[in-house]
Amino acid sequence: MERTVTGSLTYPVARVKLRRVDGGEEWDITRFAESLSVNTTPWRAADTFSLSLALPQMPHLDGLQQRLSYGEGGSLTGEDVRQFILKGQDFEVMIYLECLDEPLVEGQEPELGPPIHWGRVDSESWSLDTGGLRLSLSGRDFVGLLLDKPLNDRSWDAVNRLDIIKELADEVGVKVDPEPTGFSDTNLIGDGDSSWSIIQRLAHDEGCIAYLQPGTRYLRLEKPPESYDPERTLVWSALADEGELPLRSLSVDRHPPAREKYKVTVTGYNVEKAEIIEAVADDERELPDSNLVEKRYRRMDLNDEKALRKQAQYLLNQLASYEVEVSAGLQGGALELRGGMMVKLRGTGGALPVEHKGSGVAGSRAKRTGRKAAVGFDGKYHLSKAAHSLGSGGLTTSLTLQPPYKAFQVD
């Protein structure tokens, strides 16, 4: 589903549904929601959510339902929701969130696409104050169930890798869709690893990445992207070009390199031979009393040893350099941004003077003045977290940007 996100004014609509796992009963609880947040992460980790509910005794029209959308559940009371939750054990939450170009009118039903998040409730927190009873819910998508499931004393002998992945996914209600072809047989011993780590390993051995399609129970097994070029551009400037996203806040933390020596191993995939290949780079710096730290990375898009050796040396150099982490925010939100994407940052300014040959604001200034332009912390980044939050202040998106090599690191 295409999501329309621009730097101009948008009107967010939300819907929140709560489903009891043991019976399948589902309630629309949007009207009780005071705030919600969905945190998206790279494909190796679980996406998370948090939800704050006000549960008064009488029916009311407070919360996100009144401001942002209309829907079912008009006769429900806070006591109904409280009893519904206390009588169950395991719950699923579905969060729908869209940005519309025009506001809804009273009685109009928003046309919402698939949920932006679907997962299980991990924790409940109840509180009582002068405003009445409140409930906070938090949890993860279905990757969380796979992470929590250890494989003790389980083994497979000459079983197809895809069949093992399907078996582990099916145990938590996740389906591999679409099913790839050409997977080979393997021998495998669980030995305490989680189901998710086994799935990741098996996918890696076939030159694939495994991830959960957001807002669904579908597990995707796909070849890695052919390019890690930035998918969107974030601009610290009022002069954002069409299609760029202007930031409302920006902070930068710069960390010195740790006094440790590194050994870097990068794995790739030779498509012609259908086999895993790898390259190693050793740290040759003189660092007395330092520890040796081994780091592993995956570049399944690289299919020859020369490119892997070059990449291993690049990653080793990055580990021995200052590391920059950027925190940024967008007012109005940008739902298309998800953890794991590559983005480009420009317009930061104020750092070491360098010659800027680009076509952006800094480059234009350099051409006009004949001086070197300060490009600050501009460049390509890995989006390690994108948090979409909706509350009394409207929709906001908070971002954490890390050096691009973080995208390839194996946890």
mmCIF file of C-alpha atoms in Angstrom:
data_model
loop_
_atom_site.group_PDB
_atom_site.id
_atom_site.type_symbol
_atom_site.label_atom_id
_atom_site.label_comp_id
_atom_site.label_asym_id
_atom_site.label_seq_id
_atom_site.Cartn_x
_atom_site.Cartn_y
_atom_site.Cartn_z
ATOM 1 C CA MET A 1 0.000 0.000 0.000
ATOM 2 C CA GLU A 2 1.375 3.401 -0.932
ATOM 3 C CA ARG A 3 1.556 5.872 1.918
ATOM 4 C CA THR A 4 1.411 9.565 1.062
ATOM 5 C CA VAL A 5 3.880 11.503 3.189
ATOM 6 C CA THR A 6 5.001 15.059 2.492
ATOM 7 C CA GLY A 7 6.400 17.959 4.433
ATOM 8 C CA SER A 8 3.052 19.775 4.228
ATOM 9 C CA LEU A 9 0.088 19.548 6.585
ATOM 10 C CA THR A 10 -1.456 16.096 6.862
ATOM 11 C CA TYR A 11 -4.313 14.701 8.931
ATOM 12 C CA PRO A 12 -3.543 11.484 10.811
ATOM 13 C CA VAL A 13 -6.184 8.850 11.388
ATOM 14 C CA ALA A 14 -5.790 5.895 13.708
ATOM 15 C CA ARG A 15 -7.581 2.743 14.726
ATOM 16 C CA VAL A 16 -6.608 0.300 17.462
ATOM 17 C CA LYS A 17 -8.018 -3.203 17.804
ATOM 18 C CA LEU A 18 -7.517 -5.645 20.658
ATOM 19 C CA ARG A 19 -7.931 -9.378 20.048
ATOM 20 C CA ARG A 20 -8.041 -12.155 22.628
ATOM 21 C CA VAL A 21 -5.825 -14.996 21.420
ATOM 22 C CA ASP A 22 -7.690 -17.784 23.249
ATOM 23 C CA GLY A 23 -11.082 -16.992 21.736
ATOM 24 C CA GLY A 24 -10.487 -14.747 18.752
ATOM 25 C CA GLU A 25 -12.860 -12.073 20.094
ATOM 26 C CA GLU A 26 -11.884 -8.656 18.753
ATOM 27 C CA TRP A 27 -12.760 -5.157 20.001
ATOM 28 C CA ASP A 28 -12.178 -1.715 18.538
ATOM 29 C CA ILE A 29 -10.720 0.302 21.441
ATOM 30 C CA THR A 30 -9.655 3.397 19.496
ATOM 31 C CA ARG A 31 -11.855 5.756 21.527
ATOM 32 C CA PHE A 32 -9.980 4.876 24.727
ATOM 33 C CA ALA A 33 -6.508 5.502 23.285
ATOM 34 C CA GLU A 34 -4.751 8.603 24.595
ATOM 35 C CA SER A 35 -1.473 7.956 22.812
ATOM 36 C CA LEU A 36 0.303 5.276 20.842
ATOM 37 C CA SER A 37 3.758 4.630 19.478
ATOM 38 C CA VAL A 38 5.134 2.120 16.975
ATOM 39 C CA ASN A 39 8.904 1.577 16.876
ATOM 40 C CA THR A 40 10.262 -0.005 13.714
ATOM 41 C CA THR A 41 13.695 -1.623 13.643
ATOM 42 C CA PRO A 42 15.929 -3.412 11.120
ATOM 43 C CA TRP A 43 14.744 -6.794 9.884
ATOM 44 C CA ARG A 44 16.852 -8.758 12.399
ATOM 45 C CA ALA A 45 14.932 -7.390 15.410
ATOM 46 C CA ALA A 46 11.303 -7.171 16.536
ATOM 47 C CA ASP A 47 9.182 -4.062 16.024
ATOM 48 C CA THR A 48 7.563 -2.812 19.242
ATOM 49 C CA PHE A 49 4.514 -0.809 20.267
ATOM 50 C CA SER A 50 3.231 1.058 23.300
ATOM 51 C CA LEU A 51 -0.333 2.142 23.933
ATOM 52 C CA SER A 52 -1.907 4.283 26.658
ATOM 53 C CA LEU A 53 -5.630 3.841 27.396
ATOM 54 C CA ALA A 54 -7.991 5.872 29.595
ATOM 55 C CA LEU A 55 -10.783 3.649 30.956
ATOM 56 C CA PRO A 56 -13.599 5.712 32.525
ATOM 57 C CA GLN A 57 -16.731 4.047 33.832
ATOM 58 C CA MET A 58 -19.109 5.754 31.395
ATOM 59 C CA PRO A 59 -19.085 5.898 27.569
ATOM 60 C CA HIS A 60 -17.121 8.881 26.277
ATOM 61 C CA LEU A 61 -15.543 10.325 23.137
ATOM 62 C CA ASP A 62 -12.106 11.264 24.359
ATOM 63 C CA GLY A 63 -8.772 10.157 23.040
ATOM 64 C CA LEU A 64 -7.709 9.538 19.468
ATOM 65 C CA GLN A 65 -11.177 8.410 18.356
ATOM 66 C CA GLN A 66 -12.705 11.857 18.876
ATOM 67 C CA ARG A 67 -9.922 13.851 17.243
ATOM 68 C CA LEU A 68 -8.836 11.579 14.472
ATOM 69 C CA SER A 69 -11.336 8.953 13.399
ATOM 70 C CA TYR A 70 -14.760 7.488 13.940
ATOM 71 C CA GLY A 71 -15.685 3.839 14.123
ATOM 72 C CA GLU A 72 -17.039 0.941 16.099
ATOM 73 C CA GLY A 73 -17.257 0.588 19.848
ATOM 74 C CA GLY A 74 -19.524 3.567 20.598
ATOM 75 C CA SER A 75 -21.346 1.785 23.422
ATOM 76 C CA LEU A 76 -18.270 0.406 25.165
ATOM 77 C CA THR A 77 -17.243 1.662 28.572
ATOM 78 C CA GLY A 78 -13.887 1.585 30.263
ATOM 79 C CA GLU A 79 -15.249 -1.095 32.591
ATOM 80 C CA ASP A 80 -16.113 -3.260 29.566
ATOM 81 C CA VAL A 81 -12.523 -3.053 28.333
ATOM 82 C CA ARG A 82 -11.147 -3.727 31.817
ATOM 83 C CA GLN A 83 -13.247 -6.888 32.208
ATOM 84 C CA PHE A 84 -12.378 -8.007 28.672
ATOM 85 C CA ILE A 85 -8.659 -7.806 29.456
ATOM 86 C CA LEU A 86 -8.819 -9.292 32.942
ATOM 87 C CA LYS A 87 -10.741 -12.344 31.688
ATOM 88 C CA GLY A 88 -8.119 -13.135 29.034
ATOM 89 C CA GLN A 89 -4.484 -14.126 29.128
ATOM 90 C CA ASP A 90 -2.853 -13.489 25.755
ATOM 91 C CA PHE A 91 -3.793 -10.555 23.546
ATOM 92 C CA GLU A 92 -2.886 -9.232 20.134
ATOM 93 C CA VAL A 93 -2.948 -5.565 19.165
ATOM 94 C CA MET A 94 -3.481 -4.230 15.649
ATOM 95 C CA ILE A 95 -2.619 -0.578 15.045
ATOM 96 C CA TYR A 96 -3.762 1.186 11.894
ATOM 97 C CA LEU A 97 -2.279 4.588 11.118
ATOM 98 C CA GLU A 98 -2.579 6.756 8.027
ATOM 99 C CA CYS A 99 -1.942 10.362 6.978
ATOM 100 C CA LEU A 100 -4.787 11.900 4.951
ATOM 101 C CA ASP A 101 -4.600 15.019 2.815
ATOM 102 C CA GLU A 102 -7.974 16.279 4.096
ATOM 103 C CA PRO A 103 -9.616 16.044 7.541
ATOM 104 C CA LEU A 104 -12.488 13.656 8.166
ATOM 105 C CA VAL A 105 -15.980 15.015 8.698
ATOM 106 C CA GLU A 106 -18.207 13.717 11.473
ATOM 107 C CA GLY A 107 -19.616 10.321 10.631
ATOM 108 C CA GLN A 108 -17.116 9.650 7.854
ATOM 109 C CA GLU A 109 -15.326 6.316 7.999
ATOM 110 C CA PRO A 110 -11.641 6.450 7.051
ATOM 111 C CA GLU A 111 -10.431 3.984 4.439
ATOM 112 C CA LEU A 112 -7.484 2.416 6.212
ATOM 113 C CA GLY A 113 -5.107 -0.062 4.673
ATOM 114 C CA PRO A 114 -3.431 -2.957 6.484
ATOM 115 C CA PRO A 115 -2.170 -2.351 10.024
ATOM 116 C CA ILE A 116 1.161 -0.629 10.511
ATOM 117 C CA HIS A 117 1.763 -2.995 13.443
ATOM 118 C CA TRP A 118 0.349 -6.355 14.516
ATOM 119 C CA GLY A 119 1.779 -8.091 17.547
ATOM 120 C CA ARG A 120 1.351 -9.600 20.987
ATOM 121 C CA VAL A 121 0.995 -7.788 24.307
ATOM 122 C CA ASP A 122 4.055 -8.433 26.481
ATOM 123 C CA SER A 123 3.172 -6.308 29.513
ATOM 124 C CA GLU A 124 0.297 -4.443 31.184
ATOM 125 C CA SER A 125 0.599 -1.533 33.598
ATOM 126 C CA TRP A 126 -2.482 -0.307 35.510
ATOM 127 C CA SER A 127 -2.691 3.044 37.295
ATOM 128 C CA LEU A 128 -5.362 5.090 39.049
ATOM 129 C CA ASP A 129 -5.311 8.878 39.408
ATOM 130 C CA THR A 130 -7.743 11.787 39.547
ATOM 131 C CA GLY A 131 -8.505 11.248 35.869
ATOM 132 C CA GLY A 132 -9.617 7.675 36.499
ATOM 133 C CA LEU A 133 -8.258 4.278 35.550
ATOM 134 C CA ARG A 134 -5.472 4.047 32.982
ATOM 135 C CA LEU A 135 -3.855 1.105 31.272
ATOM 136 C CA SER A 136 -0.550 0.996 29.420
ATOM 137 C CA LEU A 137 0.121 -1.885 27.032
ATOM 138 C CA SER A 138 3.392 -2.710 25.303
ATOM 139 C CA GLY A 139 4.617 -5.562 23.174
ATOM 140 C CA ARG A 140 6.338 -6.772 20.012
ATOM 141 C CA ASP A 141 5.403 -8.140 16.631
ATOM 142 C CA PHE A 142 5.518 -11.889 16.016
ATOM 143 C CA VAL A 143 9.303 -11.864 15.701
ATOM 144 C CA GLY A 144 9.176 -11.537 19.491
ATOM 145 C CA LEU A 145 7.563 -14.976 19.776
ATOM 146 C CA LEU A 146 10.311 -16.482 17.628
ATOM 147 C CA LEU A 147 12.988 -14.754 19.705
ATOM 148 C CA ASP A 148 11.477 -16.144 22.925
ATOM 149 C CA LYS A 149 11.325 -19.740 21.696
ATOM 150 C CA PRO A 150 14.548 -21.679 22.450
ATOM 151 C CA LEU A 151 15.264 -24.870 20.513
ATOM 152 C CA ASN A 152 16.611 -27.164 23.201
ATOM 153 C CA ASP A 153 17.363 -30.771 22.231
ATOM 154 C CA ARG A 154 15.893 -30.407 18.746
ATOM 155 C CA SER A 155 17.645 -31.553 15.600
ATOM 156 C CA TRP A 156 16.980 -32.154 11.915
ATOM 157 C CA ASP A 157 18.776 -34.706 9.755
ATOM 158 C CA ALA A 158 18.884 -34.138 5.973
ATOM 159 C CA VAL A 159 15.847 -31.847 6.010
ATOM 160 C CA ASN A 160 15.243 -29.060 3.510
ATOM 161 C CA ARG A 161 16.105 -25.657 4.955
ATOM 162 C CA LEU A 162 12.790 -24.198 3.806
ATOM 163 C CA ASP A 163 10.850 -26.977 5.555
ATOM 164 C CA ILE A 164 12.671 -26.220 8.831
ATOM 165 C CA ILE A 165 11.891 -22.513 8.508
ATOM 166 C CA LYS A 166 8.221 -23.242 7.774
ATOM 167 C CA GLU A 167 8.010 -25.604 10.760
ATOM 168 C CA LEU A 168 9.461 -23.034 13.188
ATOM 169 C CA ALA A 169 7.332 -20.190 11.812
ATOM 170 C CA ASP A 170 4.138 -22.249 11.937
ATOM 171 C CA GLU A 171 4.667 -22.941 15.655
ATOM 172 C CA VAL A 172 3.931 -19.259 16.420
ATOM 173 C CA GLY A 173 1.272 -18.747 13.754
ATOM 174 C CA VAL A 174 3.552 -17.211 11.115
ATOM 175 C CA LYS A 175 3.407 -18.294 7.452
ATOM 176 C CA VAL A 176 6.193 -18.197 4.866
ATOM 177 C CA ASP A 177 4.637 -16.341 1.930
ATOM 178 C CA PRO A 178 5.584 -16.483 -0.861
ATOM 179 C CA GLU A 179 7.567 -19.704 -0.628
ATOM 180 C CA PRO A 180 10.927 -19.535 -2.429
ATOM 181 C CA THR A 181 12.331 -22.452 -4.399
ATOM 182 C CA GLY A 182 15.727 -24.081 -4.683
ATOM 183 C CA PHE A 183 16.557 -24.474 -0.973
ATOM 184 C CA SER A 184 18.845 -27.382 -0.149
ATOM 185 C CA ASP A 185 18.915 -30.002 2.639
ATOM 186 C CA THR A 186 20.930 -29.629 5.833
ATOM 187 C CA ASN A 187 21.686 -31.186 9.209
ATOM 188 C CA LEU A 188 20.921 -28.961 12.154
ATOM 189 C CA ILE A 189 21.057 -29.058 15.959
ATOM 190 C CA GLY A 190 19.122 -26.396 17.897
ATOM 191 C CA ASP A 191 21.413 -26.318 20.947
ATOM 192 C CA GLY A 192 19.498 -23.584 22.786
ATOM 193 C CA ASP A 193 19.336 -21.099 19.893
ATOM 194 C CA SER A 194 16.084 -19.231 19.395
ATOM 195 C CA SER A 195 13.777 -20.056 16.506
ATOM 196 C CA TRP A 196 14.494 -16.622 15.022
ATOM 197 C CA SER A 197 18.275 -17.069 15.077
ATOM 198 C CA ILE A 198 17.898 -20.463 13.373
ATOM 199 C CA ILE A 199 15.634 -18.953 10.700
ATOM 200 C CA GLN A 200 18.156 -16.170 10.115
ATOM 201 C CA ARG A 201 21.011 -18.668 9.821
ATOM 202 C CA LEU A 202 19.168 -20.946 7.403
ATOM 203 C CA ALA A 203 18.124 -18.003 5.220
ATOM 204 C CA HIS A 204 21.699 -16.705 5.229
ATOM 205 C CA ASP A 205 23.021 -20.094 4.066
ATOM 206 C CA GLU A 206 20.722 -19.800 1.033
ATOM 207 C CA GLY A 207 21.860 -16.234 0.267
ATOM 208 C CA CYS A 208 18.619 -14.696 1.581
ATOM 209 C CA ILE A 209 17.426 -12.394 4.320
ATOM 210 C CA ALA A 210 14.418 -13.278 6.489
ATOM 211 C CA TYR A 211 12.047 -10.622 7.793
ATOM 212 C CA LEU A 212 8.443 -10.256 8.914
ATOM 213 C CA GLN A 213 6.249 -8.218 6.572
ATOM 214 C CA PRO A 214 5.138 -5.265 8.774
ATOM 215 C CA GLY A 215 1.602 -5.509 10.080
ATOM 216 C CA THR A 216 1.190 -9.149 9.033
ATOM 217 C CA ARG A 217 2.006 -12.740 10.001
ATOM 218 C CA TYR A 218 3.896 -13.298 6.744
ATOM 219 C CA LEU A 219 7.584 -14.224 6.789
ATOM 220 C CA ARG A 220 9.517 -13.119 3.710
ATOM 221 C CA LEU A 221 12.611 -14.930 2.441
ATOM 222 C CA GLU A 222 14.224 -12.753 -0.216
ATOM 223 C CA LYS A 223 17.507 -11.998 -1.872
ATOM 224 C CA PRO A 224 19.159 -8.876 -0.384
ATOM 225 C CA PRO A 225 18.842 -5.584 -2.235
ATOM 226 C CA GLU A 226 21.183 -5.099 -5.174
ATOM 227 C CA SER A 227 21.961 -1.592 -3.955
ATOM 228 C CA TYR A 228 22.201 0.112 -0.583
ATOM 229 C CA ASP A 229 21.618 3.570 -2.012
ATOM 230 C CA PRO A 230 19.552 5.984 0.142
ATOM 231 C CA GLU A 231 15.809 5.586 -0.271
ATOM 232 C CA ARG A 232 14.862 9.027 1.101
ATOM 233 C CA THR A 233 16.607 12.328 1.813
ATOM 234 C CA LEU A 234 16.262 14.152 5.152
ATOM 235 C CA VAL A 235 17.010 17.883 5.068
ATOM 236 C CA TRP A 236 17.922 20.237 7.908
ATOM 237 C CA SER A 237 16.747 23.234 5.944
ATOM 238 C CA ALA A 238 13.612 25.104 4.954
ATOM 239 C CA LEU A 239 14.796 24.738 1.352
ATOM 240 C CA ALA A 240 13.839 21.090 0.960
ATOM 241 C CA ASP A 241 13.367 19.959 -2.609
ATOM 242 C CA GLU A 242 10.292 18.071 -3.749
ATOM 243 C CA GLY A 243 10.243 14.570 -2.301
ATOM 244 C CA GLU A 244 12.661 15.429 0.529
ATOM 245 C CA LEU A 245 11.652 15.389 4.193
ATOM 246 C CA PRO A 246 12.405 18.507 6.278
ATOM 247 C CA LEU A 247 13.512 17.858 9.873
ATOM 248 C CA ARG A 248 12.207 19.778 12.871
ATOM 249 C CA SER A 249 14.921 18.674 15.319
ATOM 250 C CA LEU A 250 18.427 17.289 15.100
ATOM 251 C CA SER A 251 21.105 16.234 17.580
ATOM 252 C CA VAL A 252 24.433 14.517 16.974
ATOM 253 C CA ASP A 253 26.531 12.374 19.322
ATOM 254 C CA ARG A 254 30.125 11.719 18.311
ATOM 255 C CA HIS A 255 31.892 8.807 20.007
ATOM 256 C CA PRO A 256 35.655 8.155 19.914
ATOM 257 C CA PRO A 257 36.724 4.669 18.814
ATOM 258 C CA ALA A 258 37.214 2.061 21.506
ATOM 259 C CA ARG A 259 40.822 1.098 22.255
ATOM 260 C CA GLU A 260 40.339 -2.417 21.001
ATOM 261 C CA LYS A 261 41.720 -4.400 18.115
ATOM 262 C CA TYR A 262 39.267 -5.914 15.681
ATOM 263 C CA LYS A 263 39.002 -8.890 13.418
ATOM 264 C CA VAL A 264 36.366 -8.368 10.752
ATOM 265 C CA THR A 265 34.720 -11.197 8.806
ATOM 266 C CA VAL A 266 32.356 -10.430 5.934
ATOM 267 C CA THR A 267 30.246 -13.083 4.253
ATOM 268 C CA GLY A 268 28.826 -12.828 0.763
ATOM 269 C CA TYR A 269 27.139 -15.174 -1.677
ATOM 270 C CA ASN A 270 28.507 -16.526 -4.957
ATOM 271 C CA VAL A 271 25.428 -16.806 -7.145
ATOM 272 C CA GLU A 272 27.078 -18.919 -9.866
ATOM 273 C CA LYS A 273 28.384 -21.511 -7.399
ATOM 274 C CA ALA A 274 25.421 -21.093 -4.996
ATOM 275 C CA GLU A 275 27.727 -20.988 -1.989
ATOM 276 C CA ILE A 276 28.716 -18.730 0.880
ATOM 277 C CA ILE A 277 32.052 -16.915 0.535
ATOM 278 C CA GLU A 278 33.892 -14.783 3.087
ATOM 279 C CA ALA A 279 36.802 -12.412 3.593
ATOM 280 C CA VAL A 280 38.739 -11.443 6.737
ATOM 281 C CA ALA A 281 40.542 -8.213 7.681
ATOM 282 C CA ASP A 282 42.874 -8.077 10.706
ATOM 283 C CA ASP A 283 43.609 -4.964 12.744
ATOM 284 C CA GLU A 284 47.340 -4.185 12.506
ATOM 285 C CA ARG A 285 47.417 -1.183 14.866
ATOM 286 C CA GLU A 286 49.764 -1.222 17.846
ATOM 287 C CA LEU A 287 47.445 -1.085 20.864
ATOM 288 C CA PRO A 288 49.107 -2.487 24.018
ATOM 289 C CA ASP A 289 46.842 -4.259 26.514
ATOM 290 C CA SER A 290 43.901 -4.153 24.093
ATOM 291 C CA ASN A 291 41.362 -6.926 23.626
ATOM 292 C CA LEU A 292 40.689 -8.612 20.312
ATOM 293 C CA VAL A 293 37.048 -8.159 19.289
ATOM 294 C CA GLU A 294 35.604 -10.180 16.423
ATOM 295 C CA LYS A 295 32.904 -8.574 14.307
ATOM 296 C CA ARG A 296 30.829 -10.322 11.657
ATOM 297 C CA TYR A 297 28.983 -8.665 8.782
ATOM 298 C CA ARG A 298 26.843 -9.845 5.888
ATOM 299 C CA ARG A 299 26.976 -8.438 2.385
ATOM 300 C CA MET A 300 24.937 -10.992 0.502
ATOM 301 C CA ASP A 301 24.796 -8.596 -2.453
ATOM 302 C CA LEU A 302 28.566 -9.064 -2.991
ATOM 303 C CA ASN A 303 29.458 -12.169 -4.981
ATOM 304 C CA ASP A 304 33.243 -12.091 -5.481
ATOM 305 C CA GLU A 305 36.126 -12.346 -3.036
ATOM 306 C CA LYS A 306 37.874 -9.177 -4.206
ATOM 307 C CA ALA A 307 34.837 -7.043 -3.400
ATOM 308 C CA LEU A 308 34.475 -8.797 -0.036
ATOM 309 C CA ARG A 309 38.114 -8.112 0.899
ATOM 310 C CA LYS A 310 37.668 -4.452 0.037
ATOM 311 C CA GLN A 311 34.494 -4.323 2.112
ATOM 312 C CA ALA A 312 36.169 -6.034 5.085
ATOM 313 C CA GLN A 313 38.954 -3.430 5.097
ATOM 314 C CA TYR A 314 36.418 -0.606 4.840
ATOM 315 C CA LEU A 315 34.475 -1.961 7.826
ATOM 316 C CA LEU A 316 37.679 -2.355 9.827
ATOM 317 C CA ASN A 317 38.562 1.287 9.121
ATOM 318 C CA GLN A 318 35.092 2.358 10.240
ATOM 319 C CA LEU A 319 35.455 0.538 13.553
ATOM 320 C CA ALA A 320 38.728 2.357 14.199
ATOM 321 C CA SER A 321 37.202 5.786 13.481
ATOM 322 C CA TYR A 322 34.942 8.208 15.334
ATOM 323 C CA GLU A 323 31.326 7.099 15.227
ATOM 324 C CA VAL A 324 28.444 9.491 14.723
ATOM 325 C CA GLU A 325 24.870 8.822 15.869
ATOM 326 C CA VAL A 326 22.164 11.253 14.792
ATOM 327 C CA SER A 327 18.762 11.718 16.432
ATOM 328 C CA ALA A 328 16.177 13.547 14.342
ATOM 329 C CA GLY A 329 12.458 14.307 14.382
ATOM 330 C CA LEU A 330 9.790 15.167 11.840
ATOM 331 C CA GLN A 331 6.599 17.024 12.725
ATOM 332 C CA GLY A 332 3.632 15.523 10.929
ATOM 333 C CA GLY A 333 5.301 12.144 10.721
ATOM 334 C CA ALA A 334 6.684 10.078 7.865
ATOM 335 C CA LEU A 335 5.091 6.652 8.040
ATOM 336 C CA GLU A 336 7.062 5.377 5.073
ATOM 337 C CA LEU A 337 10.292 5.550 7.095
ATOM 338 C CA ARG A 338 11.148 2.250 8.738
ATOM 339 C CA GLY A 339 14.091 0.892 10.651
ATOM 340 C CA GLY A 340 16.612 -0.729 8.341
ATOM 341 C CA MET A 341 16.322 1.775 5.487
ATOM 342 C CA MET A 342 19.229 3.749 4.086
ATOM 343 C CA VAL A 343 18.678 7.519 4.099
ATOM 344 C CA LYS A 344 20.646 10.586 3.116
ATOM 345 C CA LEU A 345 21.128 13.575 5.412
ATOM 346 C CA ARG A 346 21.975 17.021 4.054
ATOM 347 C CA GLY A 347 21.954 20.656 5.118
ATOM 348 C CA THR A 348 23.508 20.164 8.574
ATOM 349 C CA GLY A 349 26.426 22.579 8.074
ATOM 350 C CA GLY A 350 28.898 23.860 10.654
ATOM 351 C CA ALA A 351 31.629 21.204 10.557
ATOM 352 C CA LEU A 352 35.067 20.937 8.976
ATOM 353 C CA PRO A 353 35.300 22.907 5.711
ATOM 354 C CA VAL A 354 35.460 20.635 2.710
ATOM 355 C CA GLU A 355 34.948 21.068 -0.995
ATOM 356 C CA HIS A 356 31.308 20.256 -1.732
ATOM 357 C CA LYS A 357 30.614 19.289 -5.330
ATOM 358 C CA GLY A 358 26.993 18.328 -4.928
ATOM 359 C CA SER A 359 23.894 20.124 -6.148
ATOM 360 C CA GLY A 360 22.413 20.825 -2.727
ATOM 361 C CA VAL A 361 22.236 24.009 -0.680
ATOM 362 C CA ALA A 362 25.849 23.843 0.507
ATOM 363 C CA GLY A 363 27.136 23.218 -2.992
ATOM 364 C CA SER A 364 25.181 26.163 -4.397
ATOM 365 C CA ARG A 365 26.603 28.428 -1.692
ATOM 366 C CA ALA A 366 30.129 27.315 -2.560
ATOM 367 C CA LYS A 367 29.617 28.182 -6.214
ATOM 368 C CA ARG A 368 28.229 31.632 -5.381
ATOM 369 C CA THR A 369 30.925 32.646 -2.919
ATOM 370 C CA GLY A 370 33.899 30.733 -4.244
ATOM 371 C CA ARG A 371 34.498 29.413 -0.722
ATOM 372 C CA LYS A 372 34.559 25.910 0.624
ATOM 373 C CA ALA A 373 31.211 24.800 1.998
ATOM 374 C CA ALA A 374 30.672 23.259 5.444
ATOM 375 C CA VAL A 375 28.636 20.099 4.979
ATOM 376 C CA GLY A 376 28.618 19.109 8.661
ATOM 377 C CA PHE A 377 27.310 15.608 9.176
ATOM 378 C CA ASP A 378 25.811 15.237 5.727
ATOM 379 C CA GLY A 379 25.990 11.822 4.128
ATOM 380 C CA LYS A 380 24.451 8.367 3.977
ATOM 381 C CA TYR A 381 23.097 6.738 7.140
ATOM 382 C CA HIS A 382 21.485 3.525 8.286
ATOM 383 C CA LEU A 383 18.088 4.149 9.885
ATOM 384 C CA SER A 384 18.378 1.969 12.986
ATOM 385 C CA LYS A 385 15.044 3.089 14.467
ATOM 386 C CA ALA A 386 11.940 4.948 13.328
ATOM 387 C CA ALA A 387 9.336 5.628 16.028
ATOM 388 C CA HIS A 388 5.904 6.873 14.934
ATOM 389 C CA SER A 389 3.921 8.424 17.812
ATOM 390 C CA LEU A 390 0.417 9.852 17.968
ATOM 391 C CA GLY A 391 -0.995 11.793 20.895
ATOM 392 C CA SER A 392 -2.263 15.204 21.944
ATOM 393 C CA GLY A 393 0.552 16.880 20.013
ATOM 394 C CA GLY A 394 -0.349 15.148 16.759
ATOM 395 C CA LEU A 395 1.739 12.716 14.747
ATOM 396 C CA THR A 396 5.530 12.779 15.042
ATOM 397 C CA THR A 397 8.321 10.548 13.783
ATOM 398 C CA SER A 398 11.579 10.196 15.714
ATOM 399 C CA LEU A 399 14.625 8.734 13.993
ATOM 400 C CA THR A 400 17.959 7.252 15.040
ATOM 401 C CA LEU A 401 20.612 7.295 12.318
ATOM 402 C CA GLN A 402 23.865 5.357 12.496
ATOM 403 C CA PRO A 403 26.813 4.880 10.127
ATOM 404 C CA PRO A 404 25.825 2.864 7.039
ATOM 405 C CA TYR A 405 28.005 -0.108 7.913
ATOM 406 C CA LYS A 406 25.658 -0.871 10.838
ATOM 407 C CA ALA A 407 23.209 -2.203 8.276
ATOM 408 C CA PHE A 408 25.497 -5.162 7.592
ATOM 409 C CA GLN A 409 26.375 -6.110 11.184
ATOM 410 C CA VAL A 410 25.331 -9.538 12.443
ATOM 411 C CA ASP A 411 23.946 -9.304 15.985
#
